[in-house]
């Protein structure tokens, strides 16, 4: 179970009939995969399960995939569109007054940061994360963060277009208003329009780059 101590190197060597180098290599691989924790001077322990750790492990593979495969990029855009649309619909059905206040706070912060590219982008991701968090399902919230961060790091044009901050804020406001009104159809439609606009701008930008 998480927190349990693994047997000693000597016990593992005897159990598996291998030498110390093989055991140490196995421990390093288990640690790299987030399955055990190793502290100097202590025996390894089983790690607590962590969705964040899983996302971190996937990050480098995702970077390679998204950088070198246009097909995978299209799949990710489609997955994000469907996921974020459903999150907006669910938020409109489940929102509480406290949820609306949090969304308003995030949108207000994003508006104040419109002249700071990096912080505006972070607030943009926080808006989508907050929408997903209204579902009450932490896995949805983590997926929202992961999708946004992968795009922000590897294909920033899909989530950030300099000069269009006001348009982004206006679109977020329409999503917020629909969620506040408890209208899942309108919330989903505004989210689709928001993400499709980003997808079109990304396509235009990549087309210009390829023609240079």
PDB file of C-alpha atoms in Angstrom:
ATOM      1  CA  UNK A   1       0.000   0.000   0.000  1.00  0.00           C
ATOM      2  CA  UNK A   2       1.127   3.631  -0.370  1.00  0.00           C
ATOM      3  CA  UNK A   3       3.675   4.384   2.323  1.00  0.00           C
ATOM      4  CA  UNK A   4       4.743   0.772   2.773  1.00  0.00           C
ATOM      5  CA  UNK A   5       8.482   0.093   2.831  1.00  0.00           C
ATOM      6  CA  UNK A   6       9.936  -2.219   0.183  1.00  0.00           C
ATOM      7  CA  UNK A   7      12.168  -5.140   1.155  1.00  0.00           C
ATOM      8  CA  UNK A   8      15.889  -4.481   1.460  1.00  0.00           C
ATOM      9  CA  UNK A   9      18.232  -4.797  -1.514  1.00  0.00           C
ATOM     10  CA  UNK A  10      19.589  -8.037  -0.073  1.00  0.00           C
ATOM     11  CA  UNK A  11      16.092  -9.505   0.288  1.00  0.00           C
ATOM     12  CA  UNK A  12      15.159  -8.492  -3.257  1.00  0.00           C
ATOM     13  CA  UNK A  13      18.405  -9.924  -4.645  1.00  0.00           C
ATOM     14  CA  UNK A  14      17.632 -13.247  -2.973  1.00  0.00           C
ATOM     15  CA  UNK A  15      13.977 -13.257  -4.007  1.00  0.00           C
ATOM     16  CA  UNK A  16      14.655 -12.491  -7.682  1.00  0.00           C
ATOM     17  CA  UNK A  17      18.069 -14.169  -7.923  1.00  0.00           C
ATOM     18  CA  UNK A  18      19.737 -11.095  -9.460  1.00  0.00           C
ATOM     19  CA  UNK A  19      22.651  -8.846  -8.527  1.00  0.00           C
ATOM     20  CA  UNK A  20      22.603  -5.452  -6.810  1.00  0.00           C
ATOM     21  CA  UNK A  21      22.940  -3.457 -10.101  1.00  0.00           C
ATOM     22  CA  UNK A  22      19.716  -4.994 -11.438  1.00  0.00           C
ATOM     23  CA  UNK A  23      17.830  -4.154  -8.246  1.00  0.00           C
ATOM     24  CA  UNK A  24      19.087  -0.564  -8.249  1.00  0.00           C
ATOM     25  CA  UNK A  25      18.201  -0.099 -11.905  1.00  0.00           C
ATOM     26  CA  UNK A  26      14.712  -1.437 -11.194  1.00  0.00           C
ATOM     27  CA  UNK A  27      14.330   0.965  -8.251  1.00  0.00           C
ATOM     28  CA  UNK A  28      15.386   3.910 -10.430  1.00  0.00           C
ATOM     29  CA  UNK A  29      12.845   2.953 -13.082  1.00  0.00           C
ATOM     30  CA  UNK A  30      10.080   2.597 -10.500  1.00  0.00           C
ATOM     31  CA  UNK A  31      10.966   5.997  -9.066  1.00  0.00           C
ATOM     32  CA  UNK A  32      11.037   7.553 -12.552  1.00  0.00           C
ATOM     33  CA  UNK A  33       7.544   6.181 -13.154  1.00  0.00           C
ATOM     34  CA  UNK A  34       6.312   7.689  -9.889  1.00  0.00           C
ATOM     35  CA  UNK A  35       5.597   4.328  -8.269  1.00  0.00           C
ATOM     36  CA  UNK A  36       8.069   4.556  -5.381  1.00  0.00           C
ATOM     37  CA  UNK A  37       9.782   7.258  -3.328  1.00  0.00           C
ATOM     38  CA  UNK A  38      13.500   6.990  -2.527  1.00  0.00           C
ATOM     39  CA  UNK A  39      15.134   9.105   0.173  1.00  0.00           C
ATOM     40  CA  UNK A  40      18.817   9.048   1.012  1.00  0.00           C
ATOM     41  CA  UNK A  41      19.554   6.613   3.814  1.00  0.00           C
ATOM     42  CA  UNK A  42      16.079   5.058   3.753  1.00  0.00           C
ATOM     43  CA  UNK A  43      14.527   2.079   2.034  1.00  0.00           C
ATOM     44  CA  UNK A  44      12.170   2.839  -0.867  1.00  0.00           C
ATOM     45  CA  UNK A  45       8.492   3.310  -0.100  1.00  0.00           C
ATOM     46  CA  UNK A  46       5.416   2.859  -2.270  1.00  0.00           C
ATOM     47  CA  UNK A  47       4.365   6.298  -3.524  1.00  0.00           C
ATOM     48  CA  UNK A  48       0.929   7.840  -3.101  1.00  0.00           C
ATOM     49  CA  UNK A  49      -1.042   7.732  -6.372  1.00  0.00           C
ATOM     50  CA  UNK A  50      -0.963  11.122  -8.074  1.00  0.00           C
ATOM     51  CA  UNK A  51      -2.723  12.314 -11.223  1.00  0.00           C
ATOM     52  CA  UNK A  52      -0.230  15.192 -11.403  1.00  0.00           C
ATOM     53  CA  UNK A  53       2.631  12.702 -11.553  1.00  0.00           C
ATOM     54  CA  UNK A  54       0.949  10.853 -14.417  1.00  0.00           C
ATOM     55  CA  UNK A  55       0.549  14.093 -16.358  1.00  0.00           C
ATOM     56  CA  UNK A  56       4.198  14.985 -15.752  1.00  0.00           C
ATOM     57  CA  UNK A  57       5.274  11.596 -17.112  1.00  0.00           C
ATOM     58  CA  UNK A  58       3.175  12.129 -20.227  1.00  0.00           C
ATOM     59  CA  UNK A  59       4.421  15.660 -20.881  1.00  0.00           C
ATOM     60  CA  UNK A  60       7.582  14.807 -22.814  1.00  0.00           C
ATOM     61  CA  UNK A  61       5.825  12.197 -24.928  1.00  0.00           C
ATOM     62  CA  UNK A  62       3.051  14.679 -25.658  1.00  0.00           C
ATOM     63  CA  UNK A  63       5.606  17.304 -26.650  1.00  0.00           C
ATOM     64  CA  UNK A  64       7.185  14.941 -29.169  1.00  0.00           C
ATOM     65  CA  UNK A  65       3.787  13.834 -30.465  1.00  0.00           C
ATOM     66  CA  UNK A  66       2.342  17.306 -30.865  1.00  0.00           C
ATOM     67  CA  UNK A  67       5.497  18.718 -32.409  1.00  0.00           C
ATOM     68  CA  UNK A  68       5.942  16.076 -35.085  1.00  0.00           C
ATOM     69  CA  UNK A  69       2.457  14.785 -35.868  1.00  0.00           C
ATOM     70  CA  UNK A  70      -0.155  17.050 -37.447  1.00  0.00           C
ATOM     71  CA  UNK A  71      -2.697  14.218 -37.228  1.00  0.00           C
ATOM     72  CA  UNK A  72      -2.213  14.017 -33.462  1.00  0.00           C
ATOM     73  CA  UNK A  73      -2.597  17.781 -33.286  1.00  0.00           C
ATOM     74  CA  UNK A  74      -5.966  17.530 -35.029  1.00  0.00           C
ATOM     75  CA  UNK A  75      -7.038  14.765 -32.645  1.00  0.00           C
ATOM     76  CA  UNK A  76      -6.072  16.877 -29.640  1.00  0.00           C
ATOM     77  CA  UNK A  77      -8.006  19.902 -30.945  1.00  0.00           C
ATOM     78  CA  UNK A  78     -11.092  17.742 -31.485  1.00  0.00           C
ATOM     79  CA  UNK A  79     -10.779  16.150 -28.048  1.00  0.00           C
ATOM     80  CA  UNK A  80     -10.385  19.533 -26.389  1.00  0.00           C
ATOM     81  CA  UNK A  81     -13.366  20.979 -28.257  1.00  0.00           C
ATOM     82  CA  UNK A  82     -15.670  18.151 -27.178  1.00  0.00           C
ATOM     83  CA  UNK A  83     -14.326  18.063 -23.618  1.00  0.00           C
ATOM     84  CA  UNK A  84     -14.480  21.825 -22.991  1.00  0.00           C
ATOM     85  CA  UNK A  85     -17.945  22.067 -24.551  1.00  0.00           C
ATOM     86  CA  UNK A  86     -19.273  19.376 -22.230  1.00  0.00           C
ATOM     87  CA  UNK A  87     -17.588  21.032 -19.253  1.00  0.00           C
ATOM     88  CA  UNK A  88     -19.379  24.298 -20.040  1.00  0.00           C
ATOM     89  CA  UNK A  89     -22.695  22.463 -20.302  1.00  0.00           C
ATOM     90  CA  UNK A  90     -22.130  20.645 -17.007  1.00  0.00           C
ATOM     91  CA  UNK A  91     -21.089  23.903 -15.322  1.00  0.00           C
ATOM     92  CA  UNK A  92     -24.339  25.558 -16.402  1.00  0.00           C
ATOM     93  CA  UNK A  93     -26.272  22.690 -14.828  1.00  0.00           C
ATOM     94  CA  UNK A  94     -24.309  22.418 -11.572  1.00  0.00           C
ATOM     95  CA  UNK A  95     -23.096  25.950 -10.826  1.00  0.00           C
ATOM     96  CA  UNK A  96     -23.614  27.491  -7.412  1.00  0.00           C
ATOM     97  CA  UNK A  97     -23.377  31.110  -6.381  1.00  0.00           C
ATOM     98  CA  UNK A  98     -19.874  30.411  -5.060  1.00  0.00           C
ATOM     99  CA  UNK A  99     -18.874  28.905  -8.417  1.00  0.00           C
ATOM    100  CA  UNK A 100     -20.094  31.987 -10.256  1.00  0.00           C
ATOM    101  CA  UNK A 101     -18.178  34.240  -7.870  1.00  0.00           C
ATOM    102  CA  UNK A 102     -14.982  32.261  -8.551  1.00  0.00           C
ATOM    103  CA  UNK A 103     -15.475  32.524 -12.315  1.00  0.00           C
ATOM    104  CA  UNK A 104     -16.069  36.271 -12.032  1.00  0.00           C
ATOM    105  CA  UNK A 105     -12.913  36.647  -9.956  1.00  0.00           C
ATOM    106  CA  UNK A 106     -10.837  34.736 -12.530  1.00  0.00           C
ATOM    107  CA  UNK A 107     -12.273  36.752 -15.404  1.00  0.00           C
ATOM    108  CA  UNK A 108     -11.663  39.980 -13.520  1.00  0.00           C
ATOM    109  CA  UNK A 109      -8.053  38.985 -12.904  1.00  0.00           C
ATOM    110  CA  UNK A 110      -7.595  38.106 -16.563  1.00  0.00           C
ATOM    111  CA  UNK A 111      -8.977  41.500 -17.584  1.00  0.00           C
ATOM    112  CA  UNK A 112      -6.521  43.299 -15.308  1.00  0.00           C
ATOM    113  CA  UNK A 113      -3.649  41.292 -16.809  1.00  0.00           C
ATOM    114  CA  UNK A 114      -4.473  41.911 -20.474  1.00  0.00           C
ATOM    115  CA  UNK A 115      -1.193  43.814 -20.972  1.00  0.00           C
ATOM    116  CA  UNK A 116       0.937  41.039 -19.482  1.00  0.00           C
ATOM    117  CA  UNK A 117       1.195  38.223 -22.009  1.00  0.00           C
ATOM    118  CA  UNK A 118       2.403  35.501 -19.642  1.00  0.00           C
ATOM    119  CA  UNK A 119       0.012  36.245 -16.787  1.00  0.00           C
ATOM    120  CA  UNK A 120      -2.926  36.756 -19.166  1.00  0.00           C
ATOM    121  CA  UNK A 121      -2.286  33.273 -20.539  1.00  0.00           C
ATOM    122  CA  UNK A 122      -2.164  31.799 -17.027  1.00  0.00           C
ATOM    123  CA  UNK A 123      -5.474  33.477 -16.172  1.00  0.00           C
ATOM    124  CA  UNK A 124      -6.931  32.135 -19.424  1.00  0.00           C
ATOM    125  CA  UNK A 125      -6.065  28.601 -18.358  1.00  0.00           C
ATOM    126  CA  UNK A 126      -7.466  29.290 -14.877  1.00  0.00           C
ATOM    127  CA  UNK A 127     -10.807  30.270 -16.408  1.00  0.00           C
ATOM    128  CA  UNK A 128     -11.135  26.959 -18.242  1.00  0.00           C
ATOM    129  CA  UNK A 129      -9.941  25.078 -15.153  1.00  0.00           C
ATOM    130  CA  UNK A 130     -12.563  26.787 -13.003  1.00  0.00           C
ATOM    131  CA  UNK A 131     -15.301  25.883 -15.477  1.00  0.00           C
ATOM    132  CA  UNK A 132     -14.212  22.222 -15.304  1.00  0.00           C
ATOM    133  CA  UNK A 133     -13.964  22.338 -11.499  1.00  0.00           C
ATOM    134  CA  UNK A 134     -17.685  23.159 -11.246  1.00  0.00           C
ATOM    135  CA  UNK A 135     -18.343  19.559 -12.292  1.00  0.00           C
ATOM    136  CA  UNK A 136     -17.085  18.461  -8.874  1.00  0.00           C
ATOM    137  CA  UNK A 137     -14.904  15.839 -10.545  1.00  0.00           C
ATOM    138  CA  UNK A 138     -11.177  16.455  -9.890  1.00  0.00           C
ATOM    139  CA  UNK A 139     -10.198  14.304 -12.872  1.00  0.00           C
ATOM    140  CA  UNK A 140     -12.065  16.649 -15.213  1.00  0.00           C
ATOM    141  CA  UNK A 141     -10.308  19.603 -13.619  1.00  0.00           C
ATOM    142  CA  UNK A 142      -6.919  17.967 -14.085  1.00  0.00           C
ATOM    143  CA  UNK A 143      -7.715  17.098 -17.709  1.00  0.00           C
ATOM    144  CA  UNK A 144      -8.612  20.723 -18.363  1.00  0.00           C
ATOM    145  CA  UNK A 145      -5.315  21.897 -16.903  1.00  0.00           C
ATOM    146  CA  UNK A 146      -3.370  19.277 -18.854  1.00  0.00           C
ATOM    147  CA  UNK A 147      -4.979  20.041 -22.210  1.00  0.00           C
ATOM    148  CA  UNK A 148      -4.460  23.772 -21.810  1.00  0.00           C
ATOM    149  CA  UNK A 149      -0.867  23.441 -20.594  1.00  0.00           C
ATOM    150  CA  UNK A 150       0.117  21.067 -23.401  1.00  0.00           C
ATOM    151  CA  UNK A 151      -1.180  23.536 -25.956  1.00  0.00           C
ATOM    152  CA  UNK A 152       0.301  26.540 -24.152  1.00  0.00           C
ATOM    153  CA  UNK A 153       3.752  24.945 -24.118  1.00  0.00           C
ATOM    154  CA  UNK A 154       3.777  23.261 -27.509  1.00  0.00           C
ATOM    155  CA  UNK A 155       1.257  25.159 -29.692  1.00  0.00           C
ATOM    156  CA  UNK A 156       0.697  28.512 -28.012  1.00  0.00           C
ATOM    157  CA  UNK A 157      -1.127  29.909 -31.059  1.00  0.00           C
ATOM    158  CA  UNK A 158      -4.102  27.727 -30.100  1.00  0.00           C
ATOM    159  CA  UNK A 159      -4.544  29.408 -26.725  1.00  0.00           C
ATOM    160  CA  UNK A 160      -2.932  32.827 -27.144  1.00  0.00           C
ATOM    161  CA  UNK A 161      -3.126  35.356 -29.971  1.00  0.00           C
ATOM    162  CA  UNK A 162      -1.535  38.762 -29.195  1.00  0.00           C
ATOM    163  CA  UNK A 163      -3.844  41.654 -29.982  1.00  0.00           C
ATOM    164  CA  UNK A 164      -7.037  39.668 -29.430  1.00  0.00           C
ATOM    165  CA  UNK A 165      -7.194  39.932 -25.641  1.00  0.00           C
ATOM    166  CA  UNK A 166     -10.478  41.865 -25.703  1.00  0.00           C
ATOM    167  CA  UNK A 167     -12.083  39.256 -27.953  1.00  0.00           C
ATOM    168  CA  UNK A 168     -10.950  36.477 -25.604  1.00  0.00           C
ATOM    169  CA  UNK A 169     -12.367  38.355 -22.618  1.00  0.00           C
ATOM    170  CA  UNK A 170     -15.669  38.987 -24.415  1.00  0.00           C
ATOM    171  CA  UNK A 171     -15.964  35.291 -25.304  1.00  0.00           C
ATOM    172  CA  UNK A 172     -15.212  34.269 -21.736  1.00  0.00           C
ATOM    173  CA  UNK A 173     -17.858  36.719 -20.533  1.00  0.00           C
ATOM    174  CA  UNK A 174     -20.472  35.137 -22.822  1.00  0.00           C
ATOM    175  CA  UNK A 175     -19.577  31.685 -21.485  1.00  0.00           C
ATOM    176  CA  UNK A 176     -19.823  33.007 -17.927  1.00  0.00           C
ATOM    177  CA  UNK A 177     -23.203  34.645 -18.582  1.00  0.00           C
ATOM    178  CA  UNK A 178     -24.627  31.418 -20.009  1.00  0.00           C
ATOM    179  CA  UNK A 179     -23.334  29.397 -17.046  1.00  0.00           C
ATOM    180  CA  UNK A 180     -24.769  31.990 -14.642  1.00  0.00           C
ATOM    181  CA  UNK A 181     -28.135  31.782 -16.404  1.00  0.00           C
ATOM    182  CA  UNK A 182     -28.101  27.988 -16.095  1.00  0.00           C
ATOM    183  CA  UNK A 183     -28.350  27.563 -19.876  1.00  0.00           C
ATOM    184  CA  UNK A 184     -26.247  24.534 -20.912  1.00  0.00           C
ATOM    185  CA  UNK A 185     -27.031  24.896 -24.628  1.00  0.00           C
ATOM    186  CA  UNK A 186     -25.855  28.502 -24.720  1.00  0.00           C
ATOM    187  CA  UNK A 187     -22.807  27.712 -22.577  1.00  0.00           C
ATOM    188  CA  UNK A 188     -21.819  24.884 -24.910  1.00  0.00           C
ATOM    189  CA  UNK A 189     -22.376  27.008 -28.019  1.00  0.00           C
ATOM    190  CA  UNK A 190     -20.279  29.894 -26.721  1.00  0.00           C
ATOM    191  CA  UNK A 191     -17.476  27.498 -25.782  1.00  0.00           C
ATOM    192  CA  UNK A 192     -17.569  25.951 -29.272  1.00  0.00           C
ATOM    193  CA  UNK A 193     -17.424  29.401 -30.877  1.00  0.00           C
ATOM    194  CA  UNK A 194     -14.533  30.388 -28.595  1.00  0.00           C
ATOM    195  CA  UNK A 195     -12.426  27.315 -29.352  1.00  0.00           C
ATOM    196  CA  UNK A 196     -13.253  27.210 -33.054  1.00  0.00           C
ATOM    197  CA  UNK A 197     -12.111  30.816 -33.399  1.00  0.00           C
ATOM    198  CA  UNK A 198      -8.778  29.822 -31.826  1.00  0.00           C
ATOM    199  CA  UNK A 199      -8.511  26.807 -34.138  1.00  0.00           C
ATOM    200  CA  UNK A 200      -9.112  28.950 -37.247  1.00  0.00           C
ATOM    201  CA  UNK A 201      -6.498  31.515 -36.183  1.00  0.00           C
ATOM    202  CA  UNK A 202      -4.019  28.714 -35.487  1.00  0.00           C
ATOM    203  CA  UNK A 203      -4.598  27.256 -38.943  1.00  0.00           C
ATOM    204  CA  UNK A 204      -4.130  30.652 -40.581  1.00  0.00           C
ATOM    205  CA  UNK A 205      -0.926  31.263 -38.640  1.00  0.00           C
ATOM    206  CA  UNK A 206       0.605  27.869 -39.460  1.00  0.00           C
ATOM    207  CA  UNK A 207      -0.351  28.289 -43.124  1.00  0.00           C
ATOM    208  CA  UNK A 208       1.486  31.603 -43.293  1.00  0.00           C
ATOM    209  CA  UNK A 209       4.562  30.025 -41.685  1.00  0.00           C
ATOM    210  CA  UNK A 210       4.576  27.137 -44.175  1.00  0.00           C
ATOM    211  CA  UNK A 211       4.393  29.568 -47.121  1.00  0.00           C
ATOM    212  CA  UNK A 212       7.413  31.589 -46.030  1.00  0.00           C
TER     213      UNK A 212
END
